[in-house]
mmCIF file of C-alpha atoms and ligand atoms in Angstrom:
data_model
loop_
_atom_site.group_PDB
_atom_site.id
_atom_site.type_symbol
_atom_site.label_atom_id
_atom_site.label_comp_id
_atom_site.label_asym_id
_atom_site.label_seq_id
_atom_site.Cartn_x
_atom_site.Cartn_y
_atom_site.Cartn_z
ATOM 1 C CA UNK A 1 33.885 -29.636 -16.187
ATOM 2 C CA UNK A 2 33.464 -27.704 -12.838
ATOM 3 C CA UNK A 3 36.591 -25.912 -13.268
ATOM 4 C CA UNK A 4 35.473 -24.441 -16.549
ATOM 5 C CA UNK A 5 32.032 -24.530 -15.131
ATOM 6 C CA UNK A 6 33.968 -21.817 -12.864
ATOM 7 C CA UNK A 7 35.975 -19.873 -15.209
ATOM 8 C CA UNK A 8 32.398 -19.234 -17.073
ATOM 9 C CA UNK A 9 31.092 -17.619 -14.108
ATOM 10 C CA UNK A 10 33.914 -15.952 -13.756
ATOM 11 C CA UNK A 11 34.247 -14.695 -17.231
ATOM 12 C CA UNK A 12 30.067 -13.979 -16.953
ATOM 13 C CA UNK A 13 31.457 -11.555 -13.792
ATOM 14 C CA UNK A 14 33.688 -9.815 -15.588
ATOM 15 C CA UNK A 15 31.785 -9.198 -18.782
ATOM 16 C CA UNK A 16 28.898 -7.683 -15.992
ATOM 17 C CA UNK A 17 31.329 -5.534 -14.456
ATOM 18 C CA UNK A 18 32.993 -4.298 -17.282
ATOM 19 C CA UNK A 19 29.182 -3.244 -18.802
ATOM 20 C CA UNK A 20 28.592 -1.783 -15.723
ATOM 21 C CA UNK A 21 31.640 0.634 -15.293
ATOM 22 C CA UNK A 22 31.183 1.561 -18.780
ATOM 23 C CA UNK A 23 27.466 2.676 -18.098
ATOM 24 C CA UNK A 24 28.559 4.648 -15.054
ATOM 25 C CA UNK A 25 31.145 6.408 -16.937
ATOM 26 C CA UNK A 26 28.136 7.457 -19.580
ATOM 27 C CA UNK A 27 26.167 8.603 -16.653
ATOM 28 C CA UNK A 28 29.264 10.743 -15.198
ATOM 29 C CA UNK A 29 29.648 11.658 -18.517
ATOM 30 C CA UNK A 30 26.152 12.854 -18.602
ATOM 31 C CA UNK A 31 25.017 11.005 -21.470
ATOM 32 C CA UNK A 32 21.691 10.144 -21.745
ATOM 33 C CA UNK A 33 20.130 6.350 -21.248
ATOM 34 C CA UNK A 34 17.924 5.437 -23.679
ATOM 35 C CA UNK A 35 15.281 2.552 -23.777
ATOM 36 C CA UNK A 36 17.532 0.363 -26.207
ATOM 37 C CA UNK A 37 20.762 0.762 -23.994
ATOM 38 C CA UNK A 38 22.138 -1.586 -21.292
ATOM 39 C CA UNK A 39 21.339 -0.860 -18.183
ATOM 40 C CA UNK A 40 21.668 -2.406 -15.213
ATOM 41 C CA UNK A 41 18.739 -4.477 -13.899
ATOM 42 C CA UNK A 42 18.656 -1.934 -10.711
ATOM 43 C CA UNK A 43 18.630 0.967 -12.920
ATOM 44 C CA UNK A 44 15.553 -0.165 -15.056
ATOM 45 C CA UNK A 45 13.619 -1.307 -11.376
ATOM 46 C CA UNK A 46 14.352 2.092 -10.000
ATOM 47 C CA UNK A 47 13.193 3.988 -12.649
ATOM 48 C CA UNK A 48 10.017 2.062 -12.896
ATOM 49 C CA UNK A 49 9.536 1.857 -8.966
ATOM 50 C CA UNK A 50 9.954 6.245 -9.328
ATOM 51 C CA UNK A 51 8.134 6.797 -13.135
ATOM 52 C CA UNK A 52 5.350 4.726 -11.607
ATOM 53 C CA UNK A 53 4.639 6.546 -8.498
ATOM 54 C CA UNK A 54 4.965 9.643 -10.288
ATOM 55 C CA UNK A 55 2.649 8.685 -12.643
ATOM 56 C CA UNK A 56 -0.017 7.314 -10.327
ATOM 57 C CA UNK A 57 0.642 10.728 -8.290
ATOM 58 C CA UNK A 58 -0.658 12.747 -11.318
ATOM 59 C CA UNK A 59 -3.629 10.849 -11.592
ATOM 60 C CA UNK A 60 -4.947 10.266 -8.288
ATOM 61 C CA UNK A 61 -4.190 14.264 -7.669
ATOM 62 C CA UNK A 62 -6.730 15.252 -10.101
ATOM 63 C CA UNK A 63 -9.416 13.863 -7.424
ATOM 64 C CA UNK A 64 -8.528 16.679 -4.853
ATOM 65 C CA UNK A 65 -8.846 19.535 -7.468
ATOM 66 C CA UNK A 66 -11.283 17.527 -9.550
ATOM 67 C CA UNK A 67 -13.667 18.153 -6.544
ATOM 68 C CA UNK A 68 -14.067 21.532 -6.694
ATOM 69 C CA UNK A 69 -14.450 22.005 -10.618
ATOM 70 C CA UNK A 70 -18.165 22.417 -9.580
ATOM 71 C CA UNK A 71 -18.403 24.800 -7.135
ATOM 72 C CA UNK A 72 -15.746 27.053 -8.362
ATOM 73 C CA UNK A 73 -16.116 30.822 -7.967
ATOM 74 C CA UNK A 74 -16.004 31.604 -11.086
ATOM 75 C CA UNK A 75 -16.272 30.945 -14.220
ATOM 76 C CA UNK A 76 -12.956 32.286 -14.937
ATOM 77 C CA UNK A 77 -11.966 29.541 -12.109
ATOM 78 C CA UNK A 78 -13.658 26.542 -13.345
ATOM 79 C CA UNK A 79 -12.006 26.910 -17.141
ATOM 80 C CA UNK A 80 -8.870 27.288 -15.344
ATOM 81 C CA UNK A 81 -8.963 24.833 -12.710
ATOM 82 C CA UNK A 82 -10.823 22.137 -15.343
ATOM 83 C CA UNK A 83 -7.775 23.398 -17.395
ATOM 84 C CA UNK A 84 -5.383 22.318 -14.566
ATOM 85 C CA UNK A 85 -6.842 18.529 -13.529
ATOM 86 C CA UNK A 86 -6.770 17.927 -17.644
ATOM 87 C CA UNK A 87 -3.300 18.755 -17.604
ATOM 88 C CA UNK A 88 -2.913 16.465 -14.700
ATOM 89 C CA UNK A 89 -4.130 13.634 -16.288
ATOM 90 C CA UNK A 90 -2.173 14.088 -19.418
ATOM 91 C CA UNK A 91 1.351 14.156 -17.084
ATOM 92 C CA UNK A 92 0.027 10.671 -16.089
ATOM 93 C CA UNK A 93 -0.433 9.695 -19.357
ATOM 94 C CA UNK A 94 3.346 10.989 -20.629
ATOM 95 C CA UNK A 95 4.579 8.815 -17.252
ATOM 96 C CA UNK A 96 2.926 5.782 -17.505
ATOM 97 C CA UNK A 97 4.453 6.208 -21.358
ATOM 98 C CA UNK A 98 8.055 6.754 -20.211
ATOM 99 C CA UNK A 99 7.384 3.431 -17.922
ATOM 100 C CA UNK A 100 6.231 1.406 -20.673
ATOM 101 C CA UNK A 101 9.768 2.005 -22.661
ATOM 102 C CA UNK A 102 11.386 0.129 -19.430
ATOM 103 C CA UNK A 103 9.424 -2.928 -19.913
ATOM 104 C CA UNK A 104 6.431 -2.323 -17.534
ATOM 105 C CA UNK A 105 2.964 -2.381 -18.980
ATOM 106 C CA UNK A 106 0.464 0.160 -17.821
ATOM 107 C CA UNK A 107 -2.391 -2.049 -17.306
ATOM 108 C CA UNK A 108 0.351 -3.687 -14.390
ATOM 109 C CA UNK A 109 0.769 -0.422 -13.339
ATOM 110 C CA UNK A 110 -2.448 0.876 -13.202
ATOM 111 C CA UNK A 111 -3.041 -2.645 -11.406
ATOM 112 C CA UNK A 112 -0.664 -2.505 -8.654
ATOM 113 C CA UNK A 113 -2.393 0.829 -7.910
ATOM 114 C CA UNK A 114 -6.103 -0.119 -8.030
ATOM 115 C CA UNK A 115 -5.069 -3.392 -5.615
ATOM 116 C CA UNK A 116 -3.505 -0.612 -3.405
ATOM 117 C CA UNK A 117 -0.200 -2.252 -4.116
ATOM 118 C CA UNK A 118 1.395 0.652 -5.200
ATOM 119 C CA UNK A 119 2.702 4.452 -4.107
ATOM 120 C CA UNK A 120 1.372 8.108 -5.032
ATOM 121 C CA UNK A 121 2.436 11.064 -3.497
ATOM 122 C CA UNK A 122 1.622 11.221 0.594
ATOM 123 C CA UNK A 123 0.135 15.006 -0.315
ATOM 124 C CA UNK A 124 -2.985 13.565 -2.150
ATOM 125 C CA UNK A 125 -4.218 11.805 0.751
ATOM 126 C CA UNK A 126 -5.535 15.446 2.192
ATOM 127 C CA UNK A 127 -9.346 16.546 1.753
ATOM 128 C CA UNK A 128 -9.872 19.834 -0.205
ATOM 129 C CA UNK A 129 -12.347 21.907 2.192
ATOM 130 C CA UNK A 130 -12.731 25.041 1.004
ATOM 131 C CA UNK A 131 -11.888 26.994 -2.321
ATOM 132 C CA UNK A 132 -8.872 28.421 -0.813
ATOM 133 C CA UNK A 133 -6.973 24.754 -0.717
ATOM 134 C CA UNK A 134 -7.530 25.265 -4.179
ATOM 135 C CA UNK A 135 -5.247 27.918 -4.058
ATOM 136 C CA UNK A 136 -2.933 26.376 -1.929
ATOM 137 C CA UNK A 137 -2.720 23.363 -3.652
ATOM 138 C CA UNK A 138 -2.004 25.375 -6.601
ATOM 139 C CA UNK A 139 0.746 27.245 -4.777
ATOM 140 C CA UNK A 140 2.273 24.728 -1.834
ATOM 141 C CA UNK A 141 1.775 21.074 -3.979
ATOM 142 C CA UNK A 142 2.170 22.454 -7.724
ATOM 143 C CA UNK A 143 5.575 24.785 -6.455
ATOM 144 C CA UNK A 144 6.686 21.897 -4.242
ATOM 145 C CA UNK A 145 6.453 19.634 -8.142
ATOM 146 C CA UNK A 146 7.919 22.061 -9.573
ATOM 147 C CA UNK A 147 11.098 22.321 -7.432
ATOM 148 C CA UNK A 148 11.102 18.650 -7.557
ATOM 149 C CA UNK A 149 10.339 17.878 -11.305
ATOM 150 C CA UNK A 150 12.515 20.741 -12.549
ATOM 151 C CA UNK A 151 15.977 18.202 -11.587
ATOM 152 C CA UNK A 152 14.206 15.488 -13.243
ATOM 153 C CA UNK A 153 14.730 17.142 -16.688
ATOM 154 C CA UNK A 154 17.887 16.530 -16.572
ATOM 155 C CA UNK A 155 17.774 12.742 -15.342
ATOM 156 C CA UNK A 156 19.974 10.540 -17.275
ATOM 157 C CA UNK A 157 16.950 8.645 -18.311
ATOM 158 C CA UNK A 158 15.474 9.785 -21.766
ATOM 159 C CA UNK A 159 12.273 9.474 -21.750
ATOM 160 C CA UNK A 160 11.816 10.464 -17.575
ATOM 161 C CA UNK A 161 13.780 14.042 -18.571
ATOM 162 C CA UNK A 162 12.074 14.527 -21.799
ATOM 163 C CA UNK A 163 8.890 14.050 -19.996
ATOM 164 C CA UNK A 164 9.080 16.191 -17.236
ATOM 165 C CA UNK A 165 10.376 19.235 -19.314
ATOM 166 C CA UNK A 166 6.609 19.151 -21.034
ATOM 167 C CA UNK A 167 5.284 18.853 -17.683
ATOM 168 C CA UNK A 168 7.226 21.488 -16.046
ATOM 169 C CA UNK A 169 6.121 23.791 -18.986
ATOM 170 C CA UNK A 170 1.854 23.205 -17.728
ATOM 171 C CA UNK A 171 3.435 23.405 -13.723
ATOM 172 C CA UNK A 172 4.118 26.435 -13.827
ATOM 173 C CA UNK A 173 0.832 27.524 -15.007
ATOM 174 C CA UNK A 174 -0.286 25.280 -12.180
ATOM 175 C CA UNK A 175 1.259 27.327 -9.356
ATOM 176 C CA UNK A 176 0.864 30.731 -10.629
ATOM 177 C CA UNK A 177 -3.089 30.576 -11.086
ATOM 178 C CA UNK A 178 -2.832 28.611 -7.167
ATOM 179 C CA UNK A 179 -0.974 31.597 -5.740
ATOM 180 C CA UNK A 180 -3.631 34.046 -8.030
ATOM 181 C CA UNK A 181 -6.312 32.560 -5.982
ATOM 182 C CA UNK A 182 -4.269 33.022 -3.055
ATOM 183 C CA UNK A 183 -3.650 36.660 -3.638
ATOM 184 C CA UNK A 184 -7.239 37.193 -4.466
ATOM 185 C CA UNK A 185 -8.283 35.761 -1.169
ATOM 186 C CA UNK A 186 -5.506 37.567 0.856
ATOM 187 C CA UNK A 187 -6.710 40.397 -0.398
ATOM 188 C CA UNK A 188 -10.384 40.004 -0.183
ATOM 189 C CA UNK A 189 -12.327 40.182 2.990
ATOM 190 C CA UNK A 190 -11.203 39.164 6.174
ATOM 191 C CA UNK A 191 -13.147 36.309 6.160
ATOM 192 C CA UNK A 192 -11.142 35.015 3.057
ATOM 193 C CA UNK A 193 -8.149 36.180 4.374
ATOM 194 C CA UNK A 194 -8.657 33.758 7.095
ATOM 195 C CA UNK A 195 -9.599 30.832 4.790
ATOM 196 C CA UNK A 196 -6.422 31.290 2.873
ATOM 197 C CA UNK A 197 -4.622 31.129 6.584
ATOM 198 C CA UNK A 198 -6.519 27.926 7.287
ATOM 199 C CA UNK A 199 -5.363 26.422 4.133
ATOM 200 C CA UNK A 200 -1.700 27.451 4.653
ATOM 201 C CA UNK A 201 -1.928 26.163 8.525
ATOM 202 C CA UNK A 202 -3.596 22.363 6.541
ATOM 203 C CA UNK A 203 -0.963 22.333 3.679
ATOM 204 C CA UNK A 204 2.490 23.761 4.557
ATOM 205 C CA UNK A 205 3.642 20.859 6.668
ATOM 206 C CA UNK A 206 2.673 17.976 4.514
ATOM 207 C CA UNK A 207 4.346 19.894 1.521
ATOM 208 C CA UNK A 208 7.475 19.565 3.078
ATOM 209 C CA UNK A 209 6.786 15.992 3.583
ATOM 210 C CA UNK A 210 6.203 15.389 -0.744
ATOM 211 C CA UNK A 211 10.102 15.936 -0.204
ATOM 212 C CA UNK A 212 10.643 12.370 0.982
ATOM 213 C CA UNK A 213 11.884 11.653 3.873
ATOM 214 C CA UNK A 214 14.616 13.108 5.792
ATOM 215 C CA UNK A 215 17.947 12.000 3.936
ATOM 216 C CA UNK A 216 19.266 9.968 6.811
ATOM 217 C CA UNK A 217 16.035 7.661 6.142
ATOM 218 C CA UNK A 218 16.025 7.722 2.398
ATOM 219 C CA UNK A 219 16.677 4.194 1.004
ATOM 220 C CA UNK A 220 16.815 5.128 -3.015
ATOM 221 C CA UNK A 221 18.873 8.710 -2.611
ATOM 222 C CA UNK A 222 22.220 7.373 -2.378
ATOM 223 C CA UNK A 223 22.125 5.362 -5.790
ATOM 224 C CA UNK A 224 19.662 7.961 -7.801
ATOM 225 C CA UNK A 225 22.368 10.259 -7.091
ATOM 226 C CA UNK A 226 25.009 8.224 -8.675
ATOM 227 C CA UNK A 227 22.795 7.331 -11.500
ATOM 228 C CA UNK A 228 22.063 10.932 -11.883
ATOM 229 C CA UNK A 229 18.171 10.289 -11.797
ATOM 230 C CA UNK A 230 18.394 12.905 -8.642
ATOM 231 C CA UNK A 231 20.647 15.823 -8.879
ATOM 232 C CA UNK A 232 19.198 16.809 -5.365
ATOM 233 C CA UNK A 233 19.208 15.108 -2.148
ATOM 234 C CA UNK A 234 15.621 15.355 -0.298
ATOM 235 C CA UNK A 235 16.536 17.307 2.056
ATOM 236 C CA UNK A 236 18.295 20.001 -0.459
ATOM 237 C CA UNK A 237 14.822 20.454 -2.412
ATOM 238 C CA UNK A 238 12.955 20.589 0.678
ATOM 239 C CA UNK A 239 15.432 23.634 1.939
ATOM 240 C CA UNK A 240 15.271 24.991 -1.584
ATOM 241 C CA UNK A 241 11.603 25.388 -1.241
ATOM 242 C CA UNK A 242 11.135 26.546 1.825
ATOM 243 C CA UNK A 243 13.551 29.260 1.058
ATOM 244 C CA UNK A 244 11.680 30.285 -2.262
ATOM 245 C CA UNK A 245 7.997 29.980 -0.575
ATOM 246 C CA UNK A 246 8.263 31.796 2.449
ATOM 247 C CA UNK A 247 8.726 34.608 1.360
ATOM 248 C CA UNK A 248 5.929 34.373 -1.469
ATOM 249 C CA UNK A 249 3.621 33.945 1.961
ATOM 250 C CA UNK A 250 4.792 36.972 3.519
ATOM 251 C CA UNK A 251 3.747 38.722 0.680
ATOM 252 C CA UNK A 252 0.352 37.475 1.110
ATOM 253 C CA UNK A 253 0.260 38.260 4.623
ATOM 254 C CA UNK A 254 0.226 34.849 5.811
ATOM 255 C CA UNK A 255 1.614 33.575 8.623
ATOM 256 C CA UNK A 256 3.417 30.028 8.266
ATOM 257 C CA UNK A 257 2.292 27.499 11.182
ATOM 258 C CA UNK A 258 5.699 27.071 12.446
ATOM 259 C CA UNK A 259 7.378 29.448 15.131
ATOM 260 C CA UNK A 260 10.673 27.898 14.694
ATOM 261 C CA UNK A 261 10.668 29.260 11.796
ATOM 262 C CA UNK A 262 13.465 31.989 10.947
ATOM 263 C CA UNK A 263 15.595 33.097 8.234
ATOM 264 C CA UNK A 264 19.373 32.721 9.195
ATOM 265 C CA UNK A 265 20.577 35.680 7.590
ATOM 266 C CA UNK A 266 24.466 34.170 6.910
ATOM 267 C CA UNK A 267 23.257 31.620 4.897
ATOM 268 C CA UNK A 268 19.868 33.120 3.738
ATOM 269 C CA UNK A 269 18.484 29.755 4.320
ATOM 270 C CA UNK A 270 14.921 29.391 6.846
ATOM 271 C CA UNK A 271 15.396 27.302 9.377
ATOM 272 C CA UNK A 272 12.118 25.247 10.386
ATOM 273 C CA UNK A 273 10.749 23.430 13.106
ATOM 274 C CA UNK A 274 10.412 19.579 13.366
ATOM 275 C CA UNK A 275 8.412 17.899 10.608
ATOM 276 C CA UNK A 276 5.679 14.506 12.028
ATOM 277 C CA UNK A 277 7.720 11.949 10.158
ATOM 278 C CA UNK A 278 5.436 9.538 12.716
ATOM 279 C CA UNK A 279 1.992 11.394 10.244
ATOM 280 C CA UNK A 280 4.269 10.971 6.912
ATOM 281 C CA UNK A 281 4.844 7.102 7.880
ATOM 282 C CA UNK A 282 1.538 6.897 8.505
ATOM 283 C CA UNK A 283 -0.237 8.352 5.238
ATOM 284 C CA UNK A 284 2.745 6.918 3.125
ATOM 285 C CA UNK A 285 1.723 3.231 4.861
ATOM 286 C CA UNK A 286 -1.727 4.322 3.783
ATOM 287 C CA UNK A 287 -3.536 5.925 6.299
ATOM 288 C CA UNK A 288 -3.810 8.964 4.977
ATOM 289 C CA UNK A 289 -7.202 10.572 5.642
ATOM 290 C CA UNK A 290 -8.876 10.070 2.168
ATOM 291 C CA UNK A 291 -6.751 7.074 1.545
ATOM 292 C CA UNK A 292 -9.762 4.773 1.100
ATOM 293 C CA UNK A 293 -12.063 7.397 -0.868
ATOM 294 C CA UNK A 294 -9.084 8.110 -3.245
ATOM 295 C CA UNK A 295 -8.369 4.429 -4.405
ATOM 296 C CA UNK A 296 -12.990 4.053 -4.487
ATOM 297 C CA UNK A 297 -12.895 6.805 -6.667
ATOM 298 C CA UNK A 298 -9.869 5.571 -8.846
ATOM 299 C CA UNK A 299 -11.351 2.237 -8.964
ATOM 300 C CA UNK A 300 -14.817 3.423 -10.037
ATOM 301 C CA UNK A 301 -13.320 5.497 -12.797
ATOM 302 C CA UNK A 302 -11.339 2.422 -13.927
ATOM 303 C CA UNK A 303 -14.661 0.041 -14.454
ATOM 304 C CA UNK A 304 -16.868 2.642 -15.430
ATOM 305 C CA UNK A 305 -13.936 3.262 -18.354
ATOM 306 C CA UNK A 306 -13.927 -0.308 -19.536
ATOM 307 C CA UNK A 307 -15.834 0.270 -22.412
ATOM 308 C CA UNK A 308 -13.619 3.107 -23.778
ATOM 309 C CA UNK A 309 -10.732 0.726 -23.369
ATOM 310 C CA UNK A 310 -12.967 -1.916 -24.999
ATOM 311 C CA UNK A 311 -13.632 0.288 -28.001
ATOM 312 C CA UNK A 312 -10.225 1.458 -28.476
ATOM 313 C CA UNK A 313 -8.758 -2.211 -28.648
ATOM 314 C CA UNK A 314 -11.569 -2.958 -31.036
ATOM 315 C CA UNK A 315 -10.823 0.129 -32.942
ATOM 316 C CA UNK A 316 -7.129 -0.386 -32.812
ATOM 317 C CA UNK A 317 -7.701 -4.186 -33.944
ATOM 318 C CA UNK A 318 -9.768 -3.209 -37.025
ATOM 319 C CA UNK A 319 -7.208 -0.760 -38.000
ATOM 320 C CA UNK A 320 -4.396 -3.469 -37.999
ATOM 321 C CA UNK A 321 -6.293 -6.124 -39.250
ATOM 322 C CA UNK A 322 -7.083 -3.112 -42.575
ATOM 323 C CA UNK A 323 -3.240 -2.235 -42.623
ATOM 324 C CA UNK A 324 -2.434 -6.077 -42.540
ATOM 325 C CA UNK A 325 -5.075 -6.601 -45.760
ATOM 326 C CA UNK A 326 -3.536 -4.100 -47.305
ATOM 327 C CA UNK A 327 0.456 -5.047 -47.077
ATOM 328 C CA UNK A 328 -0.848 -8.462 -47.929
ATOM 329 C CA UNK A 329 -2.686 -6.986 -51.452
ATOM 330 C CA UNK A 330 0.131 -4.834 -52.420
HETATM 331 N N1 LIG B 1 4.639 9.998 -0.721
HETATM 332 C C1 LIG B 1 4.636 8.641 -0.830
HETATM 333 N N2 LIG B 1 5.759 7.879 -0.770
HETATM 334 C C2 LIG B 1 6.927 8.532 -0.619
HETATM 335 C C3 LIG B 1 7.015 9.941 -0.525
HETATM 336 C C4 LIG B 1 5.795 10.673 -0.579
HETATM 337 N N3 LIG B 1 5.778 12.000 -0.477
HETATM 338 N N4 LIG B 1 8.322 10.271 -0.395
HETATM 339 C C5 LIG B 1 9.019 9.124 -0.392
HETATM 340 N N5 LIG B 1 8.183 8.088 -0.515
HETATM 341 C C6 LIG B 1 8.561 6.670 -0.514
HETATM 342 C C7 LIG B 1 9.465 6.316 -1.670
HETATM 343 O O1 LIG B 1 8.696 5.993 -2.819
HETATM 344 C C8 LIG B 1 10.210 5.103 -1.089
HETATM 345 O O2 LIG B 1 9.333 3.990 -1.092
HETATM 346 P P1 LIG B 1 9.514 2.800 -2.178
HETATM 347 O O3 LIG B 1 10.869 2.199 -1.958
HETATM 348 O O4 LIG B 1 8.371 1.869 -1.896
HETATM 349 O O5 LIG B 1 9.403 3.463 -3.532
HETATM 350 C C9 LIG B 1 10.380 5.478 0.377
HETATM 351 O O6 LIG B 1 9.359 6.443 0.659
HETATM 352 C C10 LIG B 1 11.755 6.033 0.696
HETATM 353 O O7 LIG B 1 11.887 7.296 0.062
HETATM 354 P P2 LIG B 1 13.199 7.634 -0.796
HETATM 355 O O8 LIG B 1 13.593 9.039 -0.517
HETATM 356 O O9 LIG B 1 14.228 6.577 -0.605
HETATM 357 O O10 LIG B 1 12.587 7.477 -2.271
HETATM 358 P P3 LIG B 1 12.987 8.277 -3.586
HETATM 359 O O11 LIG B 1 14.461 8.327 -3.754
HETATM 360 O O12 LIG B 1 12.174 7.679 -4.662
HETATM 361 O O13 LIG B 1 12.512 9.795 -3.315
HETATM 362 C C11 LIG B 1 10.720 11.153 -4.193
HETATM 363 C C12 LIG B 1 11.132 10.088 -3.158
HETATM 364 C C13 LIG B 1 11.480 12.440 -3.903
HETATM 365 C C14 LIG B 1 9.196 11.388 -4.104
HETATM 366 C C15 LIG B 1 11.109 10.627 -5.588
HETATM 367 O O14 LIG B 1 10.505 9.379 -5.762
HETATM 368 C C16 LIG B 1 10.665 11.540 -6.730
HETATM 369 O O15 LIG B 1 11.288 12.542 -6.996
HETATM 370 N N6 LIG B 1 9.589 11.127 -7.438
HETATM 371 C C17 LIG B 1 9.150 11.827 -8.651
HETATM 372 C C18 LIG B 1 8.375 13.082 -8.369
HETATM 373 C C19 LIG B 1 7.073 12.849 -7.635
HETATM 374 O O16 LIG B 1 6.596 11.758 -7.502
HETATM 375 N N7 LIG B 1 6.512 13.970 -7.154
HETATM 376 C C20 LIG B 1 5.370 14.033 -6.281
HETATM 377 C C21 LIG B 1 4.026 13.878 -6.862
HETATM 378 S S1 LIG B 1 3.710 14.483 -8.473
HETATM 379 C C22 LIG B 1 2.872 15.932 -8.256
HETATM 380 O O17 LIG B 1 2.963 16.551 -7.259
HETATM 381 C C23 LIG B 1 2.018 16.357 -9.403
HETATM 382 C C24 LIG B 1 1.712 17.803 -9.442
HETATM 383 O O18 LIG B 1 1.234 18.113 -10.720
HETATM 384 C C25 LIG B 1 0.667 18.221 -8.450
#
């Protein structure tokens, strides 16, 4: 009995390793995964660990922007920053969506994040003081997504790819009415000049830290890369932006609050001083600055919403209950 006990386990091994070569050679072969495939078990977790954060990272970055939809400048402003946080929320939405097809249910999701069990993006723990981090936001966090989210359309992962190329679509809009306001400012009085400096010197450096960590710390990189859900290391999309943005603040007659930094002019690439990874640990381990108001605020939202959830399930219920009458008359 215990020798065929064995050969099972055996055979069990070599039926999972066999599935699994086969799945890496559709990901080299850049097929695409769909919900209904196999997949390893470490796949599916990564995906959901990533899709989730993402997802929570859209939402909890509409509070930010979402707190200056009242005093903005304009009107102009206010249709197209209200314009902006809407879109945010919808990303969520198409996220927590893409999740779901792995087998995770939003309301665990949404959960893990209200219990402060779960990740969003380090960058969403900063307070929004003035109009111009508006602008920055808009410029700095929405071009740092970009450069970030633009990879992910091609992840091997259905749903995660398909998602982000609808997202990437609003993003841009995102950044360009961001560096707009920035422009404006830059090129208003001296006294918004130096607002838009103040937000550059409060936003640049924890931009580069949305990146991830540095790659020699990065515990997911190494497999996402294989699996093709990154194309780009941490590092690489960190360079990549710093080499596209810099210049975009010279335009603006900004100065970036780094003096290492320089353009090497062989590789074209800027060079940049040290980055807190000691601040980054400490946000991402939540003690990020609005930390506490931004999970009060999400949990708020999420009781004072019960009732629309209550009167969807109802209304979703009656309509099943109608369709199930009706199959049943036919
Ligand atoms: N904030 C919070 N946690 C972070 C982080 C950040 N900026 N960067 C990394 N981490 C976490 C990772 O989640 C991981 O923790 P975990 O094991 O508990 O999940 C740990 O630090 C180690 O980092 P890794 O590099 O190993 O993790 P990843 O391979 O997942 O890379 C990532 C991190 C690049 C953020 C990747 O998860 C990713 O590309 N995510 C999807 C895009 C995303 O979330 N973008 C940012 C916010 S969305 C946004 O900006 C919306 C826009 O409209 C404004």
């Amino acid at each position: 009995m215990y020798s065929q006990g064995l050969n099972q386990a055996e055979t069990d091994d070599t039926a999972d390793a066999t599935r699994a070569a086969r799945f890496q050679a559709r990901i080299d072969a850049e097929d695409k995964i769909e919900p209904n495939d196999w997949m390893p078990e470490a796949y599916r977790r990564t995906l959901i660990r990533q899709i989730s954060q993402h997802a929570h990272s859209e939402i909890v970055g509409m509070l930010p922007e979402g707190n200056w939809i009242t005093r903005a400048p304009s009107l102009r402003r206010k249709a197209a920053l209200l314009a902006k946080v809407q879109d945010e929320g919808g990303h969520g939405l198409y996220l927590y969506a893409a999740a779901e097809t792995l087998g995770a249910t939003r309301e665990e999701l949404v959960d893990q994040l209200l219990a402060g069990r779960a990740k969003y993006s380090s960058i969403f723990n900063y307070p929004t003081l003035t109009w111009a981090d508006i602008g920055a936001i808009g410029w700095l966090v929405d071009g740092a997504a970009i450069m970030n989210q633009i990879p992910l359309c091609r992840c091997s992962f259905g749903p995660y790819a398909r998602a982000m190329i609808r997202v990437c679509k609003e993003e841009s809009f995102h950044q360009r009415q961001g560096y707009e306001i920035m422009l404006t400012l830059c090129r208003g009085t001296p006294e918004q000049k130096a607002m838009a400096q103040d937000a550059l010197d409060r936003w640049w450096w924890p931009c580069l830290m949305m990146f991830g960590p540095p790659d020699t710390e990065s515990q997911h990189s190494d497999t996402s890369m294989k699996w093709k859900i990154k194309r780009f290391t941490n590092d690489g999309l960190r360079q990549k932006f710093i080499d596209a943005t810099v210049p975009q603040g010279h335009f603006l007659g900004l100065t970036f609050p780094d003096p290492e930094l320089r353009r090497d002019e062989a590789t074209g690439h800027w060079s940049h001083g040290p980055i807190d990874w000691e601040e980054f640990k400490r946000v991402v381990a939540g003690g990020g600055f609005c930390a506490a108001d931004r999970l009060a605020a999400r949990r708020k939202a999420h009781e004072e919403g019960e009732w629309v959830r209550e009167a969807a399930a109802a209304h979703a219920a009656k309509r099943a209950a109608k369709l199930a009458a009706s199959k049943e008359a036919a």
